[in-house]
Amino acid sequence: GAVVSQHPSRVICKSGTSVKIECRSLDFQATTMFWYRQFPKKSLMLMATSNEGSKATYEQGVEKDKFLINHASLTLSTLTVTSAHPEDSSFYICSASFRGQGNQPQHFGDGTRLSIL
Amino acid sequence: QQQVKQSPQSLIVQKGGISIINCAYENTAFDYFPWYQQFPGKGPALLIAIRPDVSEKKEGRFTISFNKSAKQFSLHIMDSQPGDSATYFCAARKGWNQGGKLIFGQGTELSVKP
């Protein structure tokens, strides 16, 4: 099946640091990628949708200058958390859907656990 | 209108029993309803999905029942096993053949006791 790889799986860094998370579609061309944030025992909260070659669309309440999203190719999207603070600590998950006929399900990566000290 | 309401929040089932999770939606423009399974520390994995022109879909021990008039759909896990213990999310999306955004339910934490 379709595979989405997310890296790193876990990152711990100091407050004020910027952190980049990569999301790669390994065996298909991802025309659309999604970035989610998930708090413990909570549902997935969509942060933004990115289409290859165009600017990301952010959900209401998500700071686009804080969470920079780049979708430069059909297999790679990145999320950069700029000047991270402890309140940015969370589980970040990406997903991707691919160009094609018929239904296009979303395939999820295994998430990145971000801890800001 | 954009919400998907999921219940129960948590569920404990004995091994071999049937697990039932329910979801309800308001937006009649939704036409794709997937269920995802998530283990701790992992991303969600697509389990099974249904379109509203079908009332039931079965894949192995997993069945989706869909009631279009009531705007409800449910996941049934037959012969539940301890390995099924996970969090389950229902979701809905507009556009069967489009890569649009999913609206997720609140999640159900399932525990299957041996």
mmCIF file of C-alpha atoms in Angstrom:
data_model
loop_
_atom_site.group_PDB
_atom_site.id
_atom_site.type_symbol
_atom_site.label_atom_id
_atom_site.label_comp_id
_atom_site.label_asym_id
_atom_site.label_seq_id
_atom_site.Cartn_x
_atom_site.Cartn_y
_atom_site.Cartn_z
ATOM 1 C CA GLY A 1 0.000 0.000 0.000
ATOM 2 C CA ALA A 2 0.872 3.662 -0.163
ATOM 3 C CA VAL A 3 3.600 4.687 2.258
ATOM 4 C CA VAL A 4 4.159 8.066 3.857
ATOM 5 C CA SER A 5 7.382 8.557 5.764
ATOM 6 C CA GLN A 6 7.760 11.244 8.397
ATOM 7 C CA HIS A 7 11.066 12.349 9.918
ATOM 8 C CA PRO A 8 12.163 12.756 12.619
ATOM 9 C CA SER A 9 9.926 10.563 14.755
ATOM 10 C CA ARG A 10 10.898 12.414 17.891
ATOM 11 C CA VAL A 11 12.664 15.670 18.613
ATOM 12 C CA ILE A 12 13.527 17.413 21.852
ATOM 13 C CA CYS A 13 14.904 20.917 21.702
ATOM 14 C CA LYS A 14 15.278 24.122 23.635
ATOM 15 C CA SER A 15 12.787 26.964 23.588
ATOM 16 C CA GLY A 16 13.478 29.412 20.776
ATOM 17 C CA THR A 17 14.768 26.780 18.375
ATOM 18 C CA SER A 18 13.227 26.248 14.946
ATOM 19 C CA VAL A 19 12.378 22.666 14.081
ATOM 20 C CA LYS A 20 11.801 21.181 10.633
ATOM 21 C CA ILE A 21 9.695 18.069 10.075
ATOM 22 C CA GLU A 22 9.747 16.241 6.745
ATOM 23 C CA CYS A 23 6.933 14.277 5.156
ATOM 24 C CA ARG A 24 7.676 12.099 2.140
ATOM 25 C CA SER A 25 5.438 9.985 -0.042
ATOM 26 C CA LEU A 26 7.608 6.997 -0.880
ATOM 27 C CA ASP A 27 5.748 5.254 -3.665
ATOM 28 C CA PHE A 28 3.319 7.768 -5.118
ATOM 29 C CA GLN A 29 3.059 11.384 -6.179
ATOM 30 C CA ALA A 30 1.330 13.364 -3.475
ATOM 31 C CA THR A 31 -0.480 16.264 -5.063
ATOM 32 C CA THR A 32 -1.923 17.270 -1.702
ATOM 33 C CA MET A 33 -0.419 16.968 1.757
ATOM 34 C CA PHE A 34 -2.029 17.761 5.066
ATOM 35 C CA TRP A 35 -0.500 18.659 8.411
ATOM 36 C CA TYR A 36 -2.248 17.808 11.665
ATOM 37 C CA ARG A 37 -1.603 18.382 15.318
ATOM 38 C CA GLN A 38 -2.813 15.931 17.933
ATOM 39 C CA PHE A 39 -2.954 16.412 21.694
ATOM 40 C CA PRO A 40 -3.001 13.398 24.050
ATOM 41 C CA LYS A 41 -6.259 11.452 23.851
ATOM 42 C CA LYS A 42 -7.677 13.969 21.394
ATOM 43 C CA SER A 43 -8.648 13.942 17.754
ATOM 44 C CA LEU A 44 -6.546 15.179 14.875
ATOM 45 C CA MET A 45 -6.669 18.919 14.332
ATOM 46 C CA LEU A 46 -5.986 19.991 10.758
ATOM 47 C CA MET A 47 -3.437 22.784 10.637
ATOM 48 C CA ALA A 48 -2.992 23.306 6.912
ATOM 49 C CA THR A 49 -3.388 21.844 3.452
ATOM 50 C CA SER A 50 -0.627 22.148 0.903
ATOM 51 C CA ASN A 51 -0.725 21.522 -2.799
ATOM 52 C CA GLU A 52 2.490 20.959 -4.707
ATOM 53 C CA GLY A 53 3.912 24.171 -6.067
ATOM 54 C CA SER A 54 1.481 26.514 -4.352
ATOM 55 C CA LYS A 55 1.092 28.216 -0.992
ATOM 56 C CA ALA A 56 -0.411 26.270 1.866
ATOM 57 C CA THR A 57 -3.944 26.962 3.042
ATOM 58 C CA TYR A 58 -4.046 27.353 6.804
ATOM 59 C CA GLU A 59 -7.003 26.566 9.048
ATOM 60 C CA GLN A 60 -8.489 29.328 11.121
ATOM 61 C CA GLY A 61 -6.435 30.079 14.206
ATOM 62 C CA VAL A 62 -3.201 28.546 12.908
ATOM 63 C CA GLU A 63 -0.355 31.070 12.670
ATOM 64 C CA LYS A 64 1.189 30.758 9.236
ATOM 65 C CA ASP A 65 4.309 32.661 10.293
ATOM 66 C CA LYS A 66 4.758 30.230 13.167
ATOM 67 C CA PHE A 67 4.155 27.048 11.206
ATOM 68 C CA LEU A 68 5.871 27.342 7.832
ATOM 69 C CA ILE A 69 4.830 24.771 5.253
ATOM 70 C CA ASN A 70 6.643 24.051 2.026
ATOM 71 C CA HIS A 71 5.518 21.555 -0.615
ATOM 72 C CA ALA A 72 8.261 21.908 -3.162
ATOM 73 C CA SER A 73 7.858 18.576 -4.917
ATOM 74 C CA LEU A 74 5.304 15.828 -5.437
ATOM 75 C CA THR A 75 7.019 13.666 -2.839
ATOM 76 C CA LEU A 76 8.090 16.082 -0.113
ATOM 77 C CA SER A 77 6.423 18.559 2.207
ATOM 78 C CA THR A 78 8.035 20.175 5.229
ATOM 79 C CA LEU A 79 6.646 21.813 8.342
ATOM 80 C CA THR A 80 8.914 24.216 10.177
ATOM 81 C CA VAL A 81 7.950 25.286 13.673
ATOM 82 C CA THR A 82 9.701 28.609 14.074
ATOM 83 C CA SER A 83 10.974 29.854 17.430
ATOM 84 C CA ALA A 84 9.312 26.944 19.183
ATOM 85 C CA HIS A 85 8.041 27.329 22.743
ATOM 86 C CA PRO A 86 6.800 24.749 25.253
ATOM 87 C CA GLU A 87 3.185 25.292 24.180
ATOM 88 C CA ASP A 88 4.160 24.042 20.708
ATOM 89 C CA SER A 89 4.969 20.638 22.165
ATOM 90 C CA SER A 90 2.656 18.149 20.524
ATOM 91 C CA PHE A 91 2.336 15.200 18.143
ATOM 92 C CA TYR A 92 2.480 16.425 14.547
ATOM 93 C CA ILE A 93 1.224 14.138 11.782
ATOM 94 C CA CYS A 94 1.277 14.552 8.029
ATOM 95 C CA SER A 95 -0.834 12.817 5.439
ATOM 96 C CA ALA A 96 -0.835 12.683 1.679
ATOM 97 C CA SER A 97 -3.263 11.931 -1.080
ATOM 98 C CA PHE A 98 -2.322 11.208 -4.632
ATOM 99 C CA ARG A 99 -3.368 12.164 -8.087
ATOM 100 C CA GLY A 100 -5.449 9.566 -9.818
ATOM 101 C CA GLN A 101 -8.809 8.291 -10.893
ATOM 102 C CA GLY A 102 -11.572 7.647 -8.395
ATOM 103 C CA ASN A 103 -11.231 7.748 -4.647
ATOM 104 C CA GLN A 104 -8.100 9.258 -3.214
ATOM 105 C CA PRO A 105 -7.730 8.254 0.437
ATOM 106 C CA GLN A 106 -5.358 10.019 2.771
ATOM 107 C CA HIS A 107 -2.331 8.039 3.896
ATOM 108 C CA PHE A 108 -0.743 9.104 7.154
ATOM 109 C CA GLY A 109 2.815 9.217 8.367
ATOM 110 C CA ASP A 110 3.746 7.900 11.805
ATOM 111 C CA GLY A 111 3.965 11.332 13.346
ATOM 112 C CA THR A 112 6.626 13.430 15.033
ATOM 113 C CA ARG A 113 6.656 13.885 18.788
ATOM 114 C CA LEU A 114 7.927 17.413 19.424
ATOM 115 C CA SER A 115 9.007 18.337 22.946
ATOM 116 C CA ILE A 116 10.170 21.875 23.667
ATOM 117 C CA LEU A 117 12.038 22.379 26.914
ATOM 118 C CA GLN B 1 -22.563 21.599 9.844
ATOM 119 C CA GLN B 2 -18.923 20.599 9.561
ATOM 120 C CA GLN B 3 -18.865 18.413 12.657
ATOM 121 C CA VAL B 4 -18.753 14.659 12.924
ATOM 122 C CA LYS B 5 -19.893 13.410 16.319
ATOM 123 C CA GLN B 6 -18.491 10.094 17.528
ATOM 124 C CA SER B 7 -19.499 7.894 20.446
ATOM 125 C CA PRO B 8 -18.673 6.345 22.790
ATOM 126 C CA GLN B 9 -15.491 8.064 23.919
ATOM 127 C CA SER B 10 -14.193 4.771 25.306
ATOM 128 C CA LEU B 11 -15.261 1.169 25.016
ATOM 129 C CA ILE B 12 -14.280 -2.023 26.814
ATOM 130 C CA VAL B 13 -15.145 -5.317 25.143
ATOM 131 C CA GLN B 14 -14.351 -8.916 26.003
ATOM 132 C CA LYS B 15 -12.310 -10.967 23.568
ATOM 133 C CA GLY B 16 -14.616 -12.486 20.971
ATOM 134 C CA GLY B 17 -17.283 -9.839 21.466
ATOM 135 C CA ILE B 18 -18.593 -7.221 19.039
ATOM 136 C CA SER B 19 -17.299 -3.662 19.254
ATOM 137 C CA ILE B 20 -19.646 -0.980 17.941
ATOM 138 C CA ILE B 21 -18.678 2.659 17.407
ATOM 139 C CA ASN B 22 -21.136 5.228 16.116
ATOM 140 C CA CYS B 23 -20.810 8.482 14.210
ATOM 141 C CA ALA B 24 -23.282 11.133 13.107
ATOM 142 C CA TYR B 25 -22.931 14.034 10.710
ATOM 143 C CA GLU B 26 -24.965 17.027 9.570
ATOM 144 C CA ASN B 27 -23.512 18.055 6.227
ATOM 145 C CA THR B 28 -25.314 16.177 3.440
ATOM 146 C CA ALA B 29 -22.547 17.159 1.029
ATOM 147 C CA PHE B 30 -20.251 14.600 2.671
ATOM 148 C CA ASP B 31 -19.917 11.578 0.408
ATOM 149 C CA TYR B 32 -16.904 9.669 1.671
ATOM 150 C CA PHE B 33 -16.762 8.135 5.134
ATOM 151 C CA PRO B 34 -13.542 6.388 6.224
ATOM 152 C CA TRP B 35 -12.595 4.810 9.508
ATOM 153 C CA TYR B 36 -9.055 5.034 10.828
ATOM 154 C CA GLN B 37 -7.272 2.964 13.461
ATOM 155 C CA GLN B 38 -4.505 4.546 15.513
ATOM 156 C CA PHE B 39 -2.096 2.824 17.870
ATOM 157 C CA PRO B 40 -0.218 4.850 20.519
ATOM 158 C CA GLY B 41 2.678 6.806 19.058
ATOM 159 C CA LYS B 42 1.661 6.017 15.477
ATOM 160 C CA GLY B 43 -0.227 7.772 12.730
ATOM 161 C CA PRO B 44 -3.775 6.728 11.816
ATOM 162 C CA ALA B 45 -4.142 3.867 9.350
ATOM 163 C CA LEU B 46 -7.094 3.570 6.986
ATOM 164 C CA LEU B 47 -9.250 0.642 8.034
ATOM 165 C CA ILE B 48 -12.316 0.712 5.810
ATOM 166 C CA ALA B 49 -14.362 3.333 3.985
ATOM 167 C CA ILE B 50 -17.850 3.679 2.501
ATOM 168 C CA ARG B 51 -19.822 5.879 0.130
ATOM 169 C CA PRO B 52 -23.427 6.913 0.921
ATOM 170 C CA ASP B 53 -24.893 4.928 -1.970
ATOM 171 C CA VAL B 54 -24.046 1.720 -0.092
ATOM 172 C CA SER B 55 -25.710 0.693 3.182
ATOM 173 C CA GLU B 56 -23.070 -1.748 4.315
ATOM 174 C CA LYS B 57 -19.487 -2.676 3.554
ATOM 175 C CA LYS B 58 -17.597 -5.572 5.046
ATOM 176 C CA GLU B 59 -13.876 -6.288 5.067
ATOM 177 C CA GLY B 60 -12.892 -9.251 7.162
ATOM 178 C CA ARG B 61 -14.016 -8.663 10.749
ATOM 179 C CA PHE B 62 -14.750 -4.979 10.098
ATOM 180 C CA THR B 63 -18.127 -3.759 8.844
ATOM 181 C CA ILE B 64 -19.422 -0.258 8.195
ATOM 182 C CA SER B 65 -23.171 0.251 8.380
ATOM 183 C CA PHE B 66 -24.473 3.432 6.790
ATOM 184 C CA ASN B 67 -27.862 5.066 7.300
ATOM 185 C CA LYS B 68 -28.155 7.957 4.871
ATOM 186 C CA SER B 69 -31.576 9.175 6.044
ATOM 187 C CA ALA B 70 -30.431 9.312 9.658
ATOM 188 C CA LYS B 71 -27.013 10.691 8.686
ATOM 189 C CA GLN B 72 -25.331 8.089 10.800
ATOM 190 C CA PHE B 73 -22.708 5.433 10.230
ATOM 191 C CA SER B 74 -21.097 2.884 12.472
ATOM 192 C CA LEU B 75 -18.136 0.537 12.674
ATOM 193 C CA HIS B 76 -18.668 -3.021 13.859
ATOM 194 C CA ILE B 77 -15.688 -5.147 14.827
ATOM 195 C CA MET B 78 -16.692 -8.794 15.005
ATOM 196 C CA ASP B 79 -14.813 -11.318 17.151
ATOM 197 C CA SER B 80 -12.830 -8.499 18.774
ATOM 198 C CA GLN B 81 -9.241 -9.359 19.684
ATOM 199 C CA PRO B 82 -6.773 -7.775 22.135
ATOM 200 C CA GLY B 83 -4.754 -6.670 19.116
ATOM 201 C CA ASP B 84 -7.720 -4.504 18.083
ATOM 202 C CA SER B 85 -7.145 -2.339 21.172
ATOM 203 C CA ALA B 86 -6.509 1.102 19.688
ATOM 204 C CA THR B 87 -8.178 4.442 19.110
ATOM 205 C CA TYR B 88 -10.658 4.544 16.244
ATOM 206 C CA PHE B 89 -11.637 7.669 14.359
ATOM 207 C CA CYS B 90 -14.496 8.107 11.948
ATOM 208 C CA ALA B 91 -14.210 10.837 9.370
ATOM 209 C CA ALA B 92 -16.121 12.454 6.540
ATOM 210 C CA ARG B 93 -15.179 14.314 3.404
ATOM 211 C CA LYS B 94 -16.828 16.094 0.511
ATOM 212 C CA GLY B 95 -15.866 14.754 -2.866
ATOM 213 C CA TRP B 96 -15.409 11.019 -3.441
ATOM 214 C CA ASN B 97 -12.756 11.493 -6.090
ATOM 215 C CA GLN B 98 -11.022 14.504 -4.692
ATOM 216 C CA GLY B 99 -8.203 14.811 -2.207
ATOM 217 C CA GLY B 100 -10.119 17.176 0.057
ATOM 218 C CA LYS B 101 -9.762 17.565 3.805
ATOM 219 C CA LEU B 102 -11.198 15.092 6.254
ATOM 220 C CA ILE B 103 -13.410 16.066 9.162
ATOM 221 C CA PHE B 104 -12.615 13.718 12.055
ATOM 222 C CA GLY B 105 -14.776 12.504 14.898
ATOM 223 C CA GLN B 106 -13.556 12.802 18.465
ATOM 224 C CA GLY B 107 -12.186 9.257 18.606
ATOM 225 C CA THR B 108 -13.050 6.096 20.540
ATOM 226 C CA GLU B 109 -10.500 4.342 22.704
ATOM 227 C CA LEU B 110 -11.207 0.610 22.413
ATOM 228 C CA SER B 111 -9.842 -1.873 24.904
ATOM 229 C CA VAL B 112 -10.392 -5.573 24.261
ATOM 230 C CA LYS B 113 -9.900 -7.657 27.365
ATOM 231 C CA PRO B 114 -8.500 -11.206 27.022
#
